[in-house]
C-alpha atoms as an extended CHARMM CRD file, in Angstrom:
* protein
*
       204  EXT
         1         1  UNK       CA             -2.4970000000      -18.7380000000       -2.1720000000  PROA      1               0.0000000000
         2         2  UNK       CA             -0.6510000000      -20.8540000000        0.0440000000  PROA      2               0.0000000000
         3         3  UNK       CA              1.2700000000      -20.3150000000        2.7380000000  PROA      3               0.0000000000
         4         4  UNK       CA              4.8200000000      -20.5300000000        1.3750000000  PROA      4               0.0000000000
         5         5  UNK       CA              3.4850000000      -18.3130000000       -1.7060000000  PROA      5               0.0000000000
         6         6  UNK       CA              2.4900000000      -15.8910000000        0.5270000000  PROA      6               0.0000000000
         7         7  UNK       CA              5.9440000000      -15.9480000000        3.0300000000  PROA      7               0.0000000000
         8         8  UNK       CA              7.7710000000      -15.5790000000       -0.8460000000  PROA      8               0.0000000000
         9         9  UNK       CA              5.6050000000      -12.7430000000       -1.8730000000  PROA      9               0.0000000000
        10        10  UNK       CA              6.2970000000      -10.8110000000        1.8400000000  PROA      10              0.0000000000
        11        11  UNK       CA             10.0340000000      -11.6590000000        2.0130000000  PROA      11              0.0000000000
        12        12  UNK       CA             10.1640000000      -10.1000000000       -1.8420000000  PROA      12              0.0000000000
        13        13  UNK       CA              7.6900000000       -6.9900000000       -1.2160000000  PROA      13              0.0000000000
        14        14  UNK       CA             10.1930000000       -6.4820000000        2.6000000000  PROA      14              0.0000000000
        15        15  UNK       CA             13.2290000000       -6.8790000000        0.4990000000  PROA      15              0.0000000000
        16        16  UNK       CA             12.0050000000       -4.3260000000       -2.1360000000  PROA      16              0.0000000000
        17        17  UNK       CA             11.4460000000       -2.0120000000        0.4730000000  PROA      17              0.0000000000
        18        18  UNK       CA             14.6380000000       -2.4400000000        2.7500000000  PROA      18              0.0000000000
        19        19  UNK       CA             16.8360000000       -1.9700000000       -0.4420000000  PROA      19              0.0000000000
        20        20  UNK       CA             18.1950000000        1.8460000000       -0.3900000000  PROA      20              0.0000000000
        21        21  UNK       CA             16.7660000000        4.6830000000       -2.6870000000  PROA      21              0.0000000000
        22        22  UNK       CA             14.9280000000        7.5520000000       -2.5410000000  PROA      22              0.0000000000
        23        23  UNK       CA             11.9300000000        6.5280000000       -0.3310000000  PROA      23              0.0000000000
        24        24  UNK       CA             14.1750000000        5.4670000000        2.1220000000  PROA      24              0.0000000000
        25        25  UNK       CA             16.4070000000        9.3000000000        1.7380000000  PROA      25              0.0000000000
        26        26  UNK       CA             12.9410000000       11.1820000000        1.8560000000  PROA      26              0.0000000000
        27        27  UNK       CA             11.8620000000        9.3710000000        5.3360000000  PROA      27              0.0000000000
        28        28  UNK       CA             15.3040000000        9.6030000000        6.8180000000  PROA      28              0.0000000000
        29        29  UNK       CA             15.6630000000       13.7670000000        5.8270000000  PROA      29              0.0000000000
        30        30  UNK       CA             12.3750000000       13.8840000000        7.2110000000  PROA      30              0.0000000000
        31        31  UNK       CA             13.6010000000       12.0720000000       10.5060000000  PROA      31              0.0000000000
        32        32  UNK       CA             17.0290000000       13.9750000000       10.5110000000  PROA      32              0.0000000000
        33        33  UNK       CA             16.0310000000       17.7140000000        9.8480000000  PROA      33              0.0000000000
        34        34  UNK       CA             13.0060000000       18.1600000000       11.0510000000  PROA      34              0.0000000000
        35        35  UNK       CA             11.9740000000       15.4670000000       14.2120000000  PROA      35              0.0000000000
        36        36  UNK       CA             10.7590000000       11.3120000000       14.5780000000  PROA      36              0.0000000000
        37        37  UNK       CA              7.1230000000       12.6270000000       14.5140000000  PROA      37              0.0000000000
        38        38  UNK       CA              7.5850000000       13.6320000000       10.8110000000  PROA      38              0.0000000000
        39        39  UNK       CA              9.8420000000       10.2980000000        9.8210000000  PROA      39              0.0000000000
        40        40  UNK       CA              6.7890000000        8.9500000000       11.0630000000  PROA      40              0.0000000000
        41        41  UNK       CA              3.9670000000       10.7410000000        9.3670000000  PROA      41              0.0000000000
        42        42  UNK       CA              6.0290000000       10.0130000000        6.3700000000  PROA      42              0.0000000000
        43        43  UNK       CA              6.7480000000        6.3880000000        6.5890000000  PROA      43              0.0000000000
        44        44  UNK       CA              2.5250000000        6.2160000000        6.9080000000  PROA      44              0.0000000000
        45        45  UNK       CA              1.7060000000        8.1560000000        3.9940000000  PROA      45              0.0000000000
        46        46  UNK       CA              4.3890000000        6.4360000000        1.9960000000  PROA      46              0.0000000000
        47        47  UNK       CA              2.6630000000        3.1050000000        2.8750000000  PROA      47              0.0000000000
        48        48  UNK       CA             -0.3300000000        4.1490000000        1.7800000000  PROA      48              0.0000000000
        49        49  UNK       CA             -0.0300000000        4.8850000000       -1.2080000000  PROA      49              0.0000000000
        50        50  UNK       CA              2.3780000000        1.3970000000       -1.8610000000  PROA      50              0.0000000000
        51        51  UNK       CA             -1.0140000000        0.1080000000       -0.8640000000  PROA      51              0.0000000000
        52        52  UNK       CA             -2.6110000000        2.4280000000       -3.1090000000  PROA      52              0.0000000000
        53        53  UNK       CA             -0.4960000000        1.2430000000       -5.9790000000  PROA      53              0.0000000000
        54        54  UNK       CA             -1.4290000000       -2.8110000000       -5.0000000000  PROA      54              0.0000000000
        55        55  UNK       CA             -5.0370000000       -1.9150000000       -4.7220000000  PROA      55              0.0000000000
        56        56  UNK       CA             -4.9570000000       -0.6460000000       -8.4000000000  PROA      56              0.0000000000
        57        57  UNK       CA             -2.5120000000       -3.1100000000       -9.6760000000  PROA      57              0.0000000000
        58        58  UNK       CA             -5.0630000000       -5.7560000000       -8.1700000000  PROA      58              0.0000000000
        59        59  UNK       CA             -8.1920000000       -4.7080000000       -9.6950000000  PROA      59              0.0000000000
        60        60  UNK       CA             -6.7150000000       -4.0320000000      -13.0250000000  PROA      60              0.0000000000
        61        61  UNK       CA             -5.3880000000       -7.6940000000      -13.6070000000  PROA      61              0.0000000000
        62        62  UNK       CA             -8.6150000000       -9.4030000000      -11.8890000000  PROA      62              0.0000000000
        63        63  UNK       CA            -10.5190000000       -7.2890000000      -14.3630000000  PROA      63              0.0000000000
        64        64  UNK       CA             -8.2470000000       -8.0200000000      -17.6470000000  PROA      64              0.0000000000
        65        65  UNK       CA             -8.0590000000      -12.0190000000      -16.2840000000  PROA      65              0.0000000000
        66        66  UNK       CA            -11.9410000000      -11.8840000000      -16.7530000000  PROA      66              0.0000000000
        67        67  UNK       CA            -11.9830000000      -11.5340000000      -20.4510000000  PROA      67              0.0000000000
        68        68  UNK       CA             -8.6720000000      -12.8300000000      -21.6090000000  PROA      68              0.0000000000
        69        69  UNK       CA             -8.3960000000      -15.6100000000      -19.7440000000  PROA      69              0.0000000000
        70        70  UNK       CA             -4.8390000000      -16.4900000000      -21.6310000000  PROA      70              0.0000000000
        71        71  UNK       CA             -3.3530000000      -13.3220000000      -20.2690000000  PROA      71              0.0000000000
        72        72  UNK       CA             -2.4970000000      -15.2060000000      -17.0700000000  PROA      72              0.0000000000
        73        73  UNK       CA              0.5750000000      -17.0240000000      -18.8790000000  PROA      73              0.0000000000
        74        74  UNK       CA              1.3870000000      -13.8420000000      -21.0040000000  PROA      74              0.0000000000
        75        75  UNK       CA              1.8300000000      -11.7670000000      -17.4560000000  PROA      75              0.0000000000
        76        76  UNK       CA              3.5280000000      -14.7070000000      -15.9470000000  PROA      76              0.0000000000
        77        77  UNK       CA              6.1130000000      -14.7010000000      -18.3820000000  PROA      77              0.0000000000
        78        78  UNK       CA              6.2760000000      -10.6550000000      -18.8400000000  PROA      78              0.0000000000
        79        79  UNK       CA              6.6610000000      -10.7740000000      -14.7020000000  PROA      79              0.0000000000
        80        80  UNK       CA              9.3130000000      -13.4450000000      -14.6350000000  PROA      80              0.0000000000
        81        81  UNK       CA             11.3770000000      -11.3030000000      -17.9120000000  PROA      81              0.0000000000
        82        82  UNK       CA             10.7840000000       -8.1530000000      -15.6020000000  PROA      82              0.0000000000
        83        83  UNK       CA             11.6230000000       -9.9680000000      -12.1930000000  PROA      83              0.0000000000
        84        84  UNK       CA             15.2830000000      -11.0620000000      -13.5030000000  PROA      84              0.0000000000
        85        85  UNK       CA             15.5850000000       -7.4780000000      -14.9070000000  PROA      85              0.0000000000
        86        86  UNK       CA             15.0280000000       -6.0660000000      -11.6010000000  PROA      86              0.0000000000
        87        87  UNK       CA             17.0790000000       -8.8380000000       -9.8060000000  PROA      87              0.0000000000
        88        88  UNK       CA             20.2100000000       -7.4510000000      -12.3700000000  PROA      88              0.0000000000
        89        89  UNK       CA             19.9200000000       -4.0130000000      -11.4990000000  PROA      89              0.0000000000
        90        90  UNK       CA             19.7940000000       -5.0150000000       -7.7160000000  PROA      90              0.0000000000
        91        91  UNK       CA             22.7810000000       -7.1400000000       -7.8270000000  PROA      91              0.0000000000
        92        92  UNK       CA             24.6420000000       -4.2520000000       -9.9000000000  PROA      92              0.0000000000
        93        93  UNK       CA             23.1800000000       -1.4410000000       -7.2480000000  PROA      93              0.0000000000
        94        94  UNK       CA             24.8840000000        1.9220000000       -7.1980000000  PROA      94              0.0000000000
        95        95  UNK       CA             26.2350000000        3.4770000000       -3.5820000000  PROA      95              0.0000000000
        96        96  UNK       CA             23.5060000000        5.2450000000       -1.2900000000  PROA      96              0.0000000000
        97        97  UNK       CA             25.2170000000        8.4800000000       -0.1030000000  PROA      97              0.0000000000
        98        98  UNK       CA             22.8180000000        9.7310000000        3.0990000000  PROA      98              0.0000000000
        99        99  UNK       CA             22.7810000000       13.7600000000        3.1400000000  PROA      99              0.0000000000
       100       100  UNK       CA             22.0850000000       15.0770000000        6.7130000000  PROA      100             0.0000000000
       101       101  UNK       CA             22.5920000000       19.0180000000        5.4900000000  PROA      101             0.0000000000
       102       102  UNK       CA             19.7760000000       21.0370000000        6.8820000000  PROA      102             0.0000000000
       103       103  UNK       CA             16.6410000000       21.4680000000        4.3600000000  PROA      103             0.0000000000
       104       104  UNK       CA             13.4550000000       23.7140000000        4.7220000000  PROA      104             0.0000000000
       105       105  UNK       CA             11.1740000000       23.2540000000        7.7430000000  PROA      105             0.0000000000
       106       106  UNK       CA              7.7440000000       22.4080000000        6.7990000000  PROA      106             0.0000000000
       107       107  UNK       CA              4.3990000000       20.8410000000        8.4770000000  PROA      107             0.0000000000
       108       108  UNK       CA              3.5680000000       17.6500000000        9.4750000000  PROA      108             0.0000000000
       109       109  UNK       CA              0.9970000000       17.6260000000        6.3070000000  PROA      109             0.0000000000
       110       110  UNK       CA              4.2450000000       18.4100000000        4.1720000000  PROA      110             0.0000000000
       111       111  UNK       CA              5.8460000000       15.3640000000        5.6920000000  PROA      111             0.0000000000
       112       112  UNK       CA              3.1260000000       13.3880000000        4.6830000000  PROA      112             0.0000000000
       113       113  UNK       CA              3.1670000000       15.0780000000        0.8340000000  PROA      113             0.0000000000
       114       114  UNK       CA              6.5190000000       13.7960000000        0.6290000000  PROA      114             0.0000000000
       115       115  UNK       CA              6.2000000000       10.5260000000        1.8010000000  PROA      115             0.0000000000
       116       116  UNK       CA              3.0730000000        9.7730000000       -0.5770000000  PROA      116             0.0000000000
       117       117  UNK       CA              4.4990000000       11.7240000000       -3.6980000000  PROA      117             0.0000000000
       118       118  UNK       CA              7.9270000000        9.6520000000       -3.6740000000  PROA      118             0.0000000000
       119       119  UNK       CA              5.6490000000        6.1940000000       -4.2140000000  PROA      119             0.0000000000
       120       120  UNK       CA              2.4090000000        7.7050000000       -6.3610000000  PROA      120             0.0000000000
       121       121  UNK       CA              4.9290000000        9.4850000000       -8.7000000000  PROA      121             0.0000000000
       122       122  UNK       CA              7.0720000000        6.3410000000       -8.9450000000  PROA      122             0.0000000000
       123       123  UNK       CA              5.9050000000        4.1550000000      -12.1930000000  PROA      123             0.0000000000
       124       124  UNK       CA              8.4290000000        1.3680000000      -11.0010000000  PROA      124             0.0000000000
       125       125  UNK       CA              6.0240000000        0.7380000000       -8.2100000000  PROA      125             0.0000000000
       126       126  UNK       CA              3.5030000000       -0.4180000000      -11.4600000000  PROA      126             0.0000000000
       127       127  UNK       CA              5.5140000000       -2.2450000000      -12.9410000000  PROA      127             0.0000000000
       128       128  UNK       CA              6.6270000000       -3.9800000000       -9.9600000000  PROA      128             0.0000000000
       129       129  UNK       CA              3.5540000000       -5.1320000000       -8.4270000000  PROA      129             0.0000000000
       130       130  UNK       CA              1.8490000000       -6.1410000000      -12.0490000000  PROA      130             0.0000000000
       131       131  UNK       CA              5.5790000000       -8.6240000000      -11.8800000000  PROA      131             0.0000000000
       132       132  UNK       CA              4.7470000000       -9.5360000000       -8.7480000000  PROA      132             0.0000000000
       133       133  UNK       CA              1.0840000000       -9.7550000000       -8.2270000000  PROA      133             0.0000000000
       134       134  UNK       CA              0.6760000000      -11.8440000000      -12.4920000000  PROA      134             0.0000000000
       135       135  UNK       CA              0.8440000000      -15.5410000000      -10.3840000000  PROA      135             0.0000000000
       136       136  UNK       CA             -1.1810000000      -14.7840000000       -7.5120000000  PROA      136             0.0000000000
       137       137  UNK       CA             -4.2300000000      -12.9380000000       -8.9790000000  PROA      137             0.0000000000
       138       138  UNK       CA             -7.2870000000      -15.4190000000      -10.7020000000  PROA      138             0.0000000000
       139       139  UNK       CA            -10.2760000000      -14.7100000000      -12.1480000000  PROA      139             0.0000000000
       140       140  UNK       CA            -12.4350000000      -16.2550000000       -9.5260000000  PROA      140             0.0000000000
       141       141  UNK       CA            -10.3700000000      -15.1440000000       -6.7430000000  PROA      141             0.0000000000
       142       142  UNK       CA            -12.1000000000      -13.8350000000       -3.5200000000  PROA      142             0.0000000000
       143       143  UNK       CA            -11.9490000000      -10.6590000000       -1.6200000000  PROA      143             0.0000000000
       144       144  UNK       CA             -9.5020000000      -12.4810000000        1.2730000000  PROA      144             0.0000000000
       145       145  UNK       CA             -7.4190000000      -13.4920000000       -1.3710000000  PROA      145             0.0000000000
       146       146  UNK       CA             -7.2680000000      -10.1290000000       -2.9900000000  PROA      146             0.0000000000
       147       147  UNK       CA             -7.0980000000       -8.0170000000       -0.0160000000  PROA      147             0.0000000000
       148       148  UNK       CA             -4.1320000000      -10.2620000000        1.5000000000  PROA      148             0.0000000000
       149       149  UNK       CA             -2.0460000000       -9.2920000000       -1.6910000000  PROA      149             0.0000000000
       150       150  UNK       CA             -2.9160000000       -5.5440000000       -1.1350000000  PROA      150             0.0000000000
       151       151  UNK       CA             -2.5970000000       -5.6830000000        2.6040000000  PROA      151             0.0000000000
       152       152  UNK       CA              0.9750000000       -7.4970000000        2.2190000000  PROA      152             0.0000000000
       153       153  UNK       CA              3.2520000000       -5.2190000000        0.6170000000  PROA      153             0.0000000000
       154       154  UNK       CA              1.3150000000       -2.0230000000        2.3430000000  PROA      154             0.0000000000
       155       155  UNK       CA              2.0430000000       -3.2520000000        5.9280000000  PROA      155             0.0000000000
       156       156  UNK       CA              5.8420000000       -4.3350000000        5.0050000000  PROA      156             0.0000000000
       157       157  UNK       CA              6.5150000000       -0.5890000000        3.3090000000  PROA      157             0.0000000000
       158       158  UNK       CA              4.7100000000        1.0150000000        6.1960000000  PROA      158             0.0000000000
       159       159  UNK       CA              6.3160000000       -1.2810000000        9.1600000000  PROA      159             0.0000000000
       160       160  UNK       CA             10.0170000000       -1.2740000000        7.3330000000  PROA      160             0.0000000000
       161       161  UNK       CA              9.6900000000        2.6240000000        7.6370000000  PROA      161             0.0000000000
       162       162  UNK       CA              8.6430000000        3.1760000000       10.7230000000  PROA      162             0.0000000000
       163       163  UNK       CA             11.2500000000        1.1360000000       11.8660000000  PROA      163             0.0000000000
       164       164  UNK       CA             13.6890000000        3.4890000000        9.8340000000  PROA      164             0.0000000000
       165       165  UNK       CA             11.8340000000        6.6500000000       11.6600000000  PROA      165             0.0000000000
       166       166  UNK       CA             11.8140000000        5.3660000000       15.2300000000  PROA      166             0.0000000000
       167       167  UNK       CA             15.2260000000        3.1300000000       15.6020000000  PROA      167             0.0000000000
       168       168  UNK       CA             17.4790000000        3.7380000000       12.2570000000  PROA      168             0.0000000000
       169       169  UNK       CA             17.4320000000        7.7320000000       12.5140000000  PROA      169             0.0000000000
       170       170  UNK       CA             20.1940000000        7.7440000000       14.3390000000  PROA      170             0.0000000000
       171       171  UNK       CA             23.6480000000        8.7340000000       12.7370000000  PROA      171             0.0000000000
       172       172  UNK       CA             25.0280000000        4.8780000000       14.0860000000  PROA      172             0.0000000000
       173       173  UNK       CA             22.1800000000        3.3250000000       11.8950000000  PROA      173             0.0000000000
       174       174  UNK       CA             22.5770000000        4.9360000000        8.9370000000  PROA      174             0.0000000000
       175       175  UNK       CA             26.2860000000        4.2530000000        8.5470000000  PROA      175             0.0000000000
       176       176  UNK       CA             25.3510000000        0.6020000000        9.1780000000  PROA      176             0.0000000000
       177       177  UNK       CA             23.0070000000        0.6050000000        6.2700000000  PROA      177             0.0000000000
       178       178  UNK       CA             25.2460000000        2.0130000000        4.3630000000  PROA      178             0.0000000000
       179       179  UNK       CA             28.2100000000        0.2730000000        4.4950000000  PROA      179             0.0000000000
       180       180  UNK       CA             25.8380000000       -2.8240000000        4.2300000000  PROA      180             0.0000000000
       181       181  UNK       CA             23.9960000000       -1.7460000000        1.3500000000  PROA      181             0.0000000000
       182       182  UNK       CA             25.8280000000       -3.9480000000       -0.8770000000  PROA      182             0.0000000000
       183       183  UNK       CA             24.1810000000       -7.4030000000        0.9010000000  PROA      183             0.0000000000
       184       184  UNK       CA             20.5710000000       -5.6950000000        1.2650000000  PROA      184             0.0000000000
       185       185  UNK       CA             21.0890000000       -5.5130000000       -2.8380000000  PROA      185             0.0000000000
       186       186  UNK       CA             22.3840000000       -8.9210000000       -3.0610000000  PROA      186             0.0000000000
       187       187  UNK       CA             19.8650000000      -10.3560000000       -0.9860000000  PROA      187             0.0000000000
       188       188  UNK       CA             17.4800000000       -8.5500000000       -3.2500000000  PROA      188             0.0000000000
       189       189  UNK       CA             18.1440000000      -10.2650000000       -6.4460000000  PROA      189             0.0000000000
       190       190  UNK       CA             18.6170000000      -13.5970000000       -5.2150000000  PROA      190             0.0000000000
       191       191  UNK       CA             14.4160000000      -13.4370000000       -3.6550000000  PROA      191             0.0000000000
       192       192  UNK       CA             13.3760000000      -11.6060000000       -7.2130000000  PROA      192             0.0000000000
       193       193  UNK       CA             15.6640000000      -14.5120000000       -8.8980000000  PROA      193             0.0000000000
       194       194  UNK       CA             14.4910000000      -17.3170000000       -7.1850000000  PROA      194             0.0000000000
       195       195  UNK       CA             10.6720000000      -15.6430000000       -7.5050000000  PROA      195             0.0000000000
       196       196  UNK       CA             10.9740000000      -15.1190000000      -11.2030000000  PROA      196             0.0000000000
       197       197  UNK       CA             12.5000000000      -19.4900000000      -11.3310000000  PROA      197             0.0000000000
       198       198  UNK       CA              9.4230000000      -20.5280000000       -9.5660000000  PROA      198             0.0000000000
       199       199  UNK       CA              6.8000000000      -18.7270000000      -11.5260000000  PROA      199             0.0000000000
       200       200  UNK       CA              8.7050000000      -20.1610000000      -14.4490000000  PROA      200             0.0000000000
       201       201  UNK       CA              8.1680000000      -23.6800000000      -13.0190000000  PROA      201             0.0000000000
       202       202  UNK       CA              4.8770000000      -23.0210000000      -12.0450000000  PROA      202             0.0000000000
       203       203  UNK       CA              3.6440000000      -22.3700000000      -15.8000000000  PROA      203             0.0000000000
       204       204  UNK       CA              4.6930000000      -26.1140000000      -16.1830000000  PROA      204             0.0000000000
């Protein structure tokens, strides 16, 4: 993987991340209604298992690449079909209405079982990261290379929100995201467009 592959596949898997939904309403109740500590715990355990998800995601296509070799174009294509799809529904994203009512207090541990259940319960996340990950994986590919496209999108999800917990808790912050949640979902289907146009090339 080169080093303009790899700034694509960040900017994409930081993008994914920044754009509003319900990972990002789960660490920011967290934050709100109960304290930064638990936005925290939260924003950890989510990343995790985003890792969790690229780890598996990983293996599986290394594995299938192994005996059917011609499954590299078939994935390529599938990812660039499923790339555009996403890059629609981005461009076309609904409003993000942030709910600061007061919820149940629970545990730092409960924290952390919400943050993890949002992304292991989310088949999107699958989906996604067999899209993303079709180009980049080879059969002969070694452990740096692998790990890199594991360790990518688990340190952007993790660092994206932490930086939710610790400086976007705040009642200023959220209205900013917000009212700006149109551009973070523009921006979001112009990298999955322009993604999806160079794997195309690439097959070429």
């Amino acid at each position: 993987m080169s080093f303009i592959e790899w700034i694509t596949l960040a900017l994409v898997c930081l993008m994914g991340a920044i754009s509003p939904g319900p990972s990002l309403l789960v660490v920011v109740n967290q934050t709100l209604n109960r304290s930064r500590l638990h936005g925290v715990v939260t924003a950890f355990s989510h990343g995790a298992m985003v890792g969790l998800w690229a780890l598996v995601t990983v293996m599986g296509i290394s594995q299938l690449l192994i005996h059917i070799p011609l499954l590299q174009t078939l994935l390529t294509l599938f990812a660039v079909g499923y790339l555009l799809y996403l890059a629609r529904g981005a461009w076309r994203g609904g409003t993000l209405k942030i709910d600061q009512a007061e919820v149940s207090h629970r545990s730092l541990l409960g924290a952390a079982r919400d943050g993890a259940a949002i992304a292991l319960f989310n088949p999107k996340l699958a989906l996604f990261f067999l899209a993303l990950f079709a180009p980049f994986v080879e059969e002969n590919a070694s452990f740096n290379e692998d790990l890199i496209l594991v360790l990518t999108p688990w340190i952007t999800d993790t660092s994206w929100y932490l930086i939710v917990a610790l400086a976007l808790s705040g009642t200023r912050g959220l209205r900013f995201l917000e009212r700006h949640q149109r551009q973070v979902n523009r921006a979001l289907a112009i990298s999955l467009s322009l993604l999806a146009f160079l794997m195309f090339i690439g097959l070429f």
